[in-house]
XYZ file of C-alpha atoms in Angstrom:
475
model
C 19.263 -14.535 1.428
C 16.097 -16.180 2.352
C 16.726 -15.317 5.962
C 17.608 -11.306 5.277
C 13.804 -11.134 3.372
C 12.454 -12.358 6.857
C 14.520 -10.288 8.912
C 13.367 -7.231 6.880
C 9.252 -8.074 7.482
C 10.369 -9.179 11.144
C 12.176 -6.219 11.682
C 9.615 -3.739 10.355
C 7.127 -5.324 12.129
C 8.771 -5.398 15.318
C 9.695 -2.039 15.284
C 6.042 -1.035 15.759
C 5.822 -2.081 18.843
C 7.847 -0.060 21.383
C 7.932 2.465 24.235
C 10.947 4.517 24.828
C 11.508 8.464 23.277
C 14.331 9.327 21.932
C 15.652 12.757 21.916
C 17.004 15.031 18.899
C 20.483 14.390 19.604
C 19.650 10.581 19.579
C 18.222 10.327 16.116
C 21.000 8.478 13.579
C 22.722 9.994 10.910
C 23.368 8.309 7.391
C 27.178 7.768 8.454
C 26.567 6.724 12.034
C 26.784 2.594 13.160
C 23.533 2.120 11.906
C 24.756 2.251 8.359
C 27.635 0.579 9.201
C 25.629 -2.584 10.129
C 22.889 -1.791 7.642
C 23.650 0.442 4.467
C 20.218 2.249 2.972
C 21.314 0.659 -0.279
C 21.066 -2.936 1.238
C 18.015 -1.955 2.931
C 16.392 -0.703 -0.186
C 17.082 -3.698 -2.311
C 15.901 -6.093 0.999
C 12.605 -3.994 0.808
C 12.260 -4.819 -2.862
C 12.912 -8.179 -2.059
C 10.500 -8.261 0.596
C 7.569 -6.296 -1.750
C 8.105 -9.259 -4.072
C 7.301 -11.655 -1.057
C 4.305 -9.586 -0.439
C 3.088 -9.546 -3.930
C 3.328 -13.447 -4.423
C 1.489 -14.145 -0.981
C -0.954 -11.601 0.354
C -4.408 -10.322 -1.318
C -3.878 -6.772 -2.696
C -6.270 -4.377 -3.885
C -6.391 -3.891 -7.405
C -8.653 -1.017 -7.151
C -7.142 1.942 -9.295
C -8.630 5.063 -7.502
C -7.779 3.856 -4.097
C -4.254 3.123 -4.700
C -3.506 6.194 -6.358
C -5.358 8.081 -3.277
C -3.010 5.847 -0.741
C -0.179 6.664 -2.803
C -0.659 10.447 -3.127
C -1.339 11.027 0.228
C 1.576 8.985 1.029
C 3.799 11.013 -0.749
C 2.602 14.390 0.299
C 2.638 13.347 3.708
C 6.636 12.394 3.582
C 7.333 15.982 1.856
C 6.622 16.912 5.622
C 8.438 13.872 7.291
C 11.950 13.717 8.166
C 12.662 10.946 5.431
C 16.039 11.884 3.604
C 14.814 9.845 0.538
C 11.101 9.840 -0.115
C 10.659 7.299 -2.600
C 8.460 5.311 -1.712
C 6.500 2.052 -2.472
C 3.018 2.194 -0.986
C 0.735 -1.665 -1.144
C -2.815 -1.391 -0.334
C -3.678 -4.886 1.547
C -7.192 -6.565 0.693
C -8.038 -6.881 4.494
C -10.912 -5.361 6.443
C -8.929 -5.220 9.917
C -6.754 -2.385 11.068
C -3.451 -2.172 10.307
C -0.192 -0.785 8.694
C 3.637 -1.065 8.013
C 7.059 0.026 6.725
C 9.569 -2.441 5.749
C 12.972 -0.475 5.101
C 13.532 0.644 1.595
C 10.187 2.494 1.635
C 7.514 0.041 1.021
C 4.799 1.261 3.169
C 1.811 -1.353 3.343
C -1.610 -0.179 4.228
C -4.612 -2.447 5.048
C -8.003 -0.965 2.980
C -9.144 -1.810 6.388
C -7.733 1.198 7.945
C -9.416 3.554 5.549
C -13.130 1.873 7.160
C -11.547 2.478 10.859
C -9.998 6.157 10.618
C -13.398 8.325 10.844
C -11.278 10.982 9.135
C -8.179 12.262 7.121
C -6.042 13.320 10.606
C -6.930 9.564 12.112
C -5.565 8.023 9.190
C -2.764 10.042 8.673
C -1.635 9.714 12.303
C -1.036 6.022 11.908
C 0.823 6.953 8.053
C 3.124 9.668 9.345
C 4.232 7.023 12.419
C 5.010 4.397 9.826
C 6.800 7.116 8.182
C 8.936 8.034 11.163
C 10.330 4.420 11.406
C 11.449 4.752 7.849
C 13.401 8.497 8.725
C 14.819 6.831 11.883
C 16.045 3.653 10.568
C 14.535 1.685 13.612
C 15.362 -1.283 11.262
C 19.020 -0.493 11.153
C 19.033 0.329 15.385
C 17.319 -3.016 16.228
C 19.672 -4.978 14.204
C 22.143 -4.380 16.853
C 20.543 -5.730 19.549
C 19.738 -8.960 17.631
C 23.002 -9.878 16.495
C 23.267 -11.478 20.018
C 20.760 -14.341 19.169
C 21.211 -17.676 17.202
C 20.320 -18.125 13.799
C 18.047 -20.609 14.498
C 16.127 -18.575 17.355
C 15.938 -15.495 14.789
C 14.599 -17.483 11.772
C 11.520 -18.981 13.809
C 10.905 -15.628 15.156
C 11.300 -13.466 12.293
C 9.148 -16.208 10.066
C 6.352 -15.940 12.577
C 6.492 -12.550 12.640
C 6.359 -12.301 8.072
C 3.283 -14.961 8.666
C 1.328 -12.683 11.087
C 1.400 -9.743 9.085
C 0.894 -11.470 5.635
C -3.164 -12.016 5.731
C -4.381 -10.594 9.129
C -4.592 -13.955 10.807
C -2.125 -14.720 13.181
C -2.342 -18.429 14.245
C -0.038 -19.472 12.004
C 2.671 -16.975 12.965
C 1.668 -17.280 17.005
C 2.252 -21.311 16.047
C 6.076 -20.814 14.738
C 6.836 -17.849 17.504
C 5.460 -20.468 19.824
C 8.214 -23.332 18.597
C 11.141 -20.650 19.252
C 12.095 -20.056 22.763
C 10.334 -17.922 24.452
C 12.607 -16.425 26.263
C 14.009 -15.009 22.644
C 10.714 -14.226 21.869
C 9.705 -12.071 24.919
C 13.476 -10.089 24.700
C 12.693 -9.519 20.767
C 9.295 -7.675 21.903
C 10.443 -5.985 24.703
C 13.398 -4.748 22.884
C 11.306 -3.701 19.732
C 8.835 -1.639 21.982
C 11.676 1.090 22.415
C 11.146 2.671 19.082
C 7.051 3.198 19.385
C 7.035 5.965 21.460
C 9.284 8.096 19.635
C 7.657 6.895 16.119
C 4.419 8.770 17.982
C 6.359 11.727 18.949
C 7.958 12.106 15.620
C 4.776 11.742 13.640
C 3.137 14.036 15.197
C 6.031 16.481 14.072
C 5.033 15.528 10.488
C 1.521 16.002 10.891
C 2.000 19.683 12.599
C 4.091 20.736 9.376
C 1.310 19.108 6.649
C -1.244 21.239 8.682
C -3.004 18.276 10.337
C -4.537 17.958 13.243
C -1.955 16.341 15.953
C -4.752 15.142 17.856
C -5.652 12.604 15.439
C -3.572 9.952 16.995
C -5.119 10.510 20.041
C -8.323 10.031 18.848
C -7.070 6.564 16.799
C -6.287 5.200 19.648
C -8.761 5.886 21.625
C -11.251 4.486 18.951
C -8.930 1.670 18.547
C -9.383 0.797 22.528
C -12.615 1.041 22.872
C -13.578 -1.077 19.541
C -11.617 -4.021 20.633
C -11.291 -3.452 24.625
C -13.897 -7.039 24.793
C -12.313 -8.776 21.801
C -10.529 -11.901 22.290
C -8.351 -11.882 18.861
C -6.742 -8.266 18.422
C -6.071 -6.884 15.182
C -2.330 -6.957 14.129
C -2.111 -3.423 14.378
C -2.753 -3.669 17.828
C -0.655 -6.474 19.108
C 2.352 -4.796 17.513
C 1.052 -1.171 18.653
C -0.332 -1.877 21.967
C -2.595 1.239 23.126
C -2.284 1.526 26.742
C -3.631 4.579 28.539
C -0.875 6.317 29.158
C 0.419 6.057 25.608
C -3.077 7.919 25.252
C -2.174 10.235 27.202
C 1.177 10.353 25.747
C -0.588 11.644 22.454
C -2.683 13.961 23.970
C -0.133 15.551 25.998
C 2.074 15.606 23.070
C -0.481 17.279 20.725
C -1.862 20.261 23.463
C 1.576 21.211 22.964
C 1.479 22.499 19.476
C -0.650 25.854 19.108
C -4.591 25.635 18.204
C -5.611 26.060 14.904
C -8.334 25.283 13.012
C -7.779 22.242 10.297
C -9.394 21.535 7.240
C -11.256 17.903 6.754
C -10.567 16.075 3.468
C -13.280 15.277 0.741
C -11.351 13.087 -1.068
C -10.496 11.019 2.084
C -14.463 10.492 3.131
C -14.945 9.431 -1.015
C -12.100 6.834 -0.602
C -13.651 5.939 3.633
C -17.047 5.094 1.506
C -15.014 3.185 -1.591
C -13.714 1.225 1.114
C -17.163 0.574 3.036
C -18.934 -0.607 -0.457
C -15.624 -2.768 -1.302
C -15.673 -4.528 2.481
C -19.734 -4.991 1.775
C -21.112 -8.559 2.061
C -22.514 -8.368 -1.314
C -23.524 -5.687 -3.652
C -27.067 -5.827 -2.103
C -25.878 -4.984 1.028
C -23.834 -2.778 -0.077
C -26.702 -0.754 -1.187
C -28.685 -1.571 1.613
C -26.230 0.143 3.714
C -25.446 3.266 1.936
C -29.206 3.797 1.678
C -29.076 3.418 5.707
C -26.286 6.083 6.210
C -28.088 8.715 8.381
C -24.846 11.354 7.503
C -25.800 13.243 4.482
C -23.391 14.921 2.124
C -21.217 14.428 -1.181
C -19.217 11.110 0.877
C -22.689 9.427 0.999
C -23.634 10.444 -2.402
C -20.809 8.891 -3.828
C -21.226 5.981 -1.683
C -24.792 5.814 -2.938
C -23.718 5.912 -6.847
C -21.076 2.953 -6.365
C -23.371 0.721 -4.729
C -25.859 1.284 -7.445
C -23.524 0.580 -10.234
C -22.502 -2.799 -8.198
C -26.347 -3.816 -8.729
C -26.900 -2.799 -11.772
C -28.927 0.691 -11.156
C -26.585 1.885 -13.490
C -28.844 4.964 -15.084
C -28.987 6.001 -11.268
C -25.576 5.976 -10.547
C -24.210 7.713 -13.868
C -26.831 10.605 -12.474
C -25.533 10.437 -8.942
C -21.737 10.487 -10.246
C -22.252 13.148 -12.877
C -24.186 15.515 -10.124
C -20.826 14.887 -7.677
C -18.457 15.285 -10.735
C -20.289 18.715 -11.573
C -19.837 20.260 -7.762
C -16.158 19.114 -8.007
C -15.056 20.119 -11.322
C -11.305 19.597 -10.770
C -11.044 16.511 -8.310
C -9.262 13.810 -10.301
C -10.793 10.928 -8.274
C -14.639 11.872 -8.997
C -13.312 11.878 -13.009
C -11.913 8.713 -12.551
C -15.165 7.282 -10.638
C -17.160 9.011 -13.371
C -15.444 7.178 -15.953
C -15.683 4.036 -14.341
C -19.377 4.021 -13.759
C -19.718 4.938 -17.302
C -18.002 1.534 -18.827
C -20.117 -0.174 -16.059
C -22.985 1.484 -17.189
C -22.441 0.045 -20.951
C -21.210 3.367 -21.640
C -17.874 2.788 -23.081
C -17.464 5.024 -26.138
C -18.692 7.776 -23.480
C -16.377 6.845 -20.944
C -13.567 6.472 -23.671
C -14.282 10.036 -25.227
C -14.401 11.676 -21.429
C -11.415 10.169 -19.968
C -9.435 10.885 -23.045
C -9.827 14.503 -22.531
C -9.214 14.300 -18.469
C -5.761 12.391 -19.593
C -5.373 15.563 -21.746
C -5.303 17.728 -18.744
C -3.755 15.527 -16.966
C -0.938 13.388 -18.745
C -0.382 10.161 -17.491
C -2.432 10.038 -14.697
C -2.545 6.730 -13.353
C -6.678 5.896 -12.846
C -6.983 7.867 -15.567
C -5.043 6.022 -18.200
C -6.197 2.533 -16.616
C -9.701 3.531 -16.551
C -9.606 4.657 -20.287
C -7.771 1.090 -21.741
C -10.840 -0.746 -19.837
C -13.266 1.411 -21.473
C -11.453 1.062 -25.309
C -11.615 -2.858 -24.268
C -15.033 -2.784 -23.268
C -16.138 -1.445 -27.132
C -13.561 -3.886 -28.875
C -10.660 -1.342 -29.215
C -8.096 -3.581 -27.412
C -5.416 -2.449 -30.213
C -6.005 0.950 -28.718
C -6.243 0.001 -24.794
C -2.730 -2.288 -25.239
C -1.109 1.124 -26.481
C -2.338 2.886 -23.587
C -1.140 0.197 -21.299
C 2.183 -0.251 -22.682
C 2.782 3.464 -21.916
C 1.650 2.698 -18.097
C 4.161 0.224 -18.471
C 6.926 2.625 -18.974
C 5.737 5.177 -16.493
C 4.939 2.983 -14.196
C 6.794 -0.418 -14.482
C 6.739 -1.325 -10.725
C 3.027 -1.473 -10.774
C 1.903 -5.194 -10.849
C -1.241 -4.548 -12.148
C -0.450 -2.717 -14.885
C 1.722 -5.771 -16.268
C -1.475 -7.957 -15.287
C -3.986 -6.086 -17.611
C -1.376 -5.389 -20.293
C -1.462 -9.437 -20.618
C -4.931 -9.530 -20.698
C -5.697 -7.225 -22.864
C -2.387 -8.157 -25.668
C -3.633 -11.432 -25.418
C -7.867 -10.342 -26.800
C -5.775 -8.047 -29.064
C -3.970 -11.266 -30.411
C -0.592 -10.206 -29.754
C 0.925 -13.161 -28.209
C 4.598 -11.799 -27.770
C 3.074 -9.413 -25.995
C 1.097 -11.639 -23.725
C 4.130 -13.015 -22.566
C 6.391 -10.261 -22.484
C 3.844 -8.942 -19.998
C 3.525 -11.863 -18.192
C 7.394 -12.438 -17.816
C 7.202 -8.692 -16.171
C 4.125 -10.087 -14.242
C 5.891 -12.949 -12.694
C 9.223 -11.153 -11.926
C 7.895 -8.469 -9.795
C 6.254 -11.463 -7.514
C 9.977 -12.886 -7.340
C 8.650 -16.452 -9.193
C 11.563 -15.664 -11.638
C 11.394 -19.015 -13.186
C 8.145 -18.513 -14.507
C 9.137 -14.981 -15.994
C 12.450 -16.571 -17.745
C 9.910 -18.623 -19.169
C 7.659 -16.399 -20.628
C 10.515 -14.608 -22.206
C 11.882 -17.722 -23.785
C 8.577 -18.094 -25.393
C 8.383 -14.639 -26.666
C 11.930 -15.213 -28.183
C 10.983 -18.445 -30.080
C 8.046 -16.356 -31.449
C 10.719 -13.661 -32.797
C 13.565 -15.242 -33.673
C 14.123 -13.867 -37.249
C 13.478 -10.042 -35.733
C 17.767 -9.838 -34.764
C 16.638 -6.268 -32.143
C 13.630 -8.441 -30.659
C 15.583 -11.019 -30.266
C 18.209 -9.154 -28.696
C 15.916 -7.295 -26.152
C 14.850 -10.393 -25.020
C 18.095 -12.308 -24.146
C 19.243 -9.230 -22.352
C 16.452 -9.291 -20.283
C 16.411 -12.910 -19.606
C 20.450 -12.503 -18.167
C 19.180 -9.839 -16.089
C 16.330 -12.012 -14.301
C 18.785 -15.222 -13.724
C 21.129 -12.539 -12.532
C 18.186 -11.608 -9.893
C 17.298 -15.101 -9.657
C 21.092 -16.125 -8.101
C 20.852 -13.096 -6.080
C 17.559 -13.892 -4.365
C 19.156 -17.522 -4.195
C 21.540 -15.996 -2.040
């Protein structure tokens, strides 16, 4: 089972790198061979198998706001796609270089690296809606085919050097295992693989016409992309799985001038996230503020990039100001509440922050940043009773959030609930796949409950379930 994780990251990764369009009539169908080799049910539970892998081994960011922006935009970009299911499972990647994926099943991973190299909304969403249009067209499924051909032994040194590259933005350890394989196997892999990039452009650009984008926004990624790293020696991933020759340029363009002119809207909310990302990739919180304070481009992007680097060095009075002034102008944007909130408990402010994000979570229930945002601030005045409640409803709404489990531990643990802490933990654990560990944790909390028959009950259930998993990832 091992080997269908890698083929899944192999697969997905190789898949975004190709070169030939298909047309209309070429696109698969849910009941065509694809499915016959490769059901969307198998390929959703190999994505969740592979998010697991991802999870255990590859820096994410924990960063509320941003992965609630990543996911939203996600999601409102695939109402437009040609994705039959649209559930989706967005990761945001602690890396500074460019780059992106989908893995079948719907986990879309994004590198917070991305959001520093697309100047704007259209760039980045150019690069989302392609990775989208691998997931509509089942490119995993197609390619499948083609490998069946090889030996196991060629395809597991491939496809592991392929999971190693994209895991942490360095490559030498996947170019060392590809390099052990043959290369012939290698070199028909990638040539093969290249097939399915062209019309992943073509069909992206579809999406982006219908969300009321501006098609030319893969052009102009690409062209960015080409001229940033024409003299570099080590490419980004992104680019030695997309490579971005001049005629695919062209390709874009071409392909865009034929949609009619229109005029397109920019997105606020995308610059605010663009600066998040530029303070978060900073070399310290000095420089962080060193740099906003450089940023010749005035406007509400570099305000708010002003206010965060302030609260990272402790101006704190300045950047509650700056914050509230942005908050004010934008009475309705969710993300500016949420950054509000969060200066506030940075500021000291926590009974401030508490009171003010309670009421936002009134207009809007359940919000993600929200509801995180608000447990940190009960924590931060000792009301970690209170913040526990609020996370164990995040748990419920959203139990395939790993981060959630991770601060519901934390915080039942200074609230001295110890079946809690490892209830949480045990949910902690099995979302990385480490379902030892999480059996573990659950054995504890049963010890701890034994005369409580329900508890008790809940427990065992749960830990049949995970050594159910457990065999099943065993293969």
């Amino acid at each position: 089972m091992r080997f269908l994780v890698l083929l899944v990251a192999a697969a997905a990764f190789a898949s975004l790198s190709s070169s030939h369009a298909a047309t209309p009539d070429e696109l698969p169908e849910l009941g065509d061979a694809s499915s016959a080799i490769v059901s969307p049910a198998e390929e959703r539970r190999l994505g969740q198998m592979f998010l697991k892998q991802v999870r255990s081994g590859i820096p994410t960011v924990q960063d509320e706001i941003l992965k609630y922006y990543v996911a939203t935009q996600l999601q409102q970009l695939a109402q437009h796609s040609d994705l039959k299911d649209a559930t989706l499972y967005p990761v945001l990647i602690d890396n500074p270089e460019i780059n992106a994926f989908a893995v079948p099943g719907g986990v879309v991973g994004v590198h917070l690296g991305l959001l520093v190299h697309a100047r704007d909304v259209h760039e980045y969403s150019a690069v989302m809606a392609h990775e989208l249009a691998h997931l509509s067209q089942r490119h995993f499924a197609r390619d499948i085919e083609a490998q069946r051909q090889s030996t196991l032994p060629m395809l597991v040194g491939l496809l592991a050097g392929a999971v190693l590259m994209a895991a942490g933005g360095g490559s030498d350890a996947g170019l060392a295992t590809m390099v052990g394989t043959q290369a012939a196997a290698v070199q028909n892999q990638l040539r093969y693989s290249r097939s399915r990039e062209q019309e992943a452009d073509r069909i992206g650009l579809n999406t982006m016409v219908r969300a009321q984008l501006d098609p030319h926004g893969l052009e102009r990624m690409f062209s960015r992309m080409q001229r940033a790293y024409r003299f570099r020696e080590t490419m980004p991933e992104f680019l030695l799985t997309h490579p971005v020759t001049e005629s695919r340029i062209a390709d874009a363009r071409n392909q865009a001038a034929q949609y009619p002119e229109r005029s397109v809207a920019g997105s606020r909310d995308y610059q605010f996230m663009r600066a998040r990302a530029l303070v978060h990739f900073a070399r310290s919180p000095e420089d962080a503020l060193a740099r906003a304070r450089d940023d010749d481009v005035s406007g509400a992007a570099t305000d708010y990039r002003l206010a965060l680097a302030r609260s990272g060095v402790g101006e704190h009075f300045e950047a509650v100001l700056d914050m509230k002034r942005l908050l004010d102008a934008n009475p309705g944007s969710i993300l500016l509440a949420a950054s509000y909130g969060e200066t506030l408990t940075a500021a000291g402010q926590g009974e401030e922050a508490a009171g003010f994000l309670a009421h936002q979570l009134v207009i809007n229930p359940d919000n993600q940043p929200l509801a995180m945002l608000y447990a940190k601030a009960l924590s931060s005045v000792g009301r970690q009773g209170d913040a526990k409640e609020v996370l164990i409803r995040q748990s419920r709404v959203h139990g395939d959030d790993i981060d959630v489990w991770h601060e519901l531990a934390e915080t039942a643990g200074l609230a001295g609930d110890i079946v809690g802490v490892h209830r949480a933990r045990a949910e902690f654990f099995a979302l990385r796949g480490d379902y030892r560990q999480a059996i573990q944790h659950l054995e504890y909390a049963r010890r701890l409950v034994e005369d409580n028959y329900r508890l008790t009950a809940g427990f065992t259930q749960r830990i049949l379930d995970l050594r159910t998993e457990l065999e099943s990832f065993k293969g």
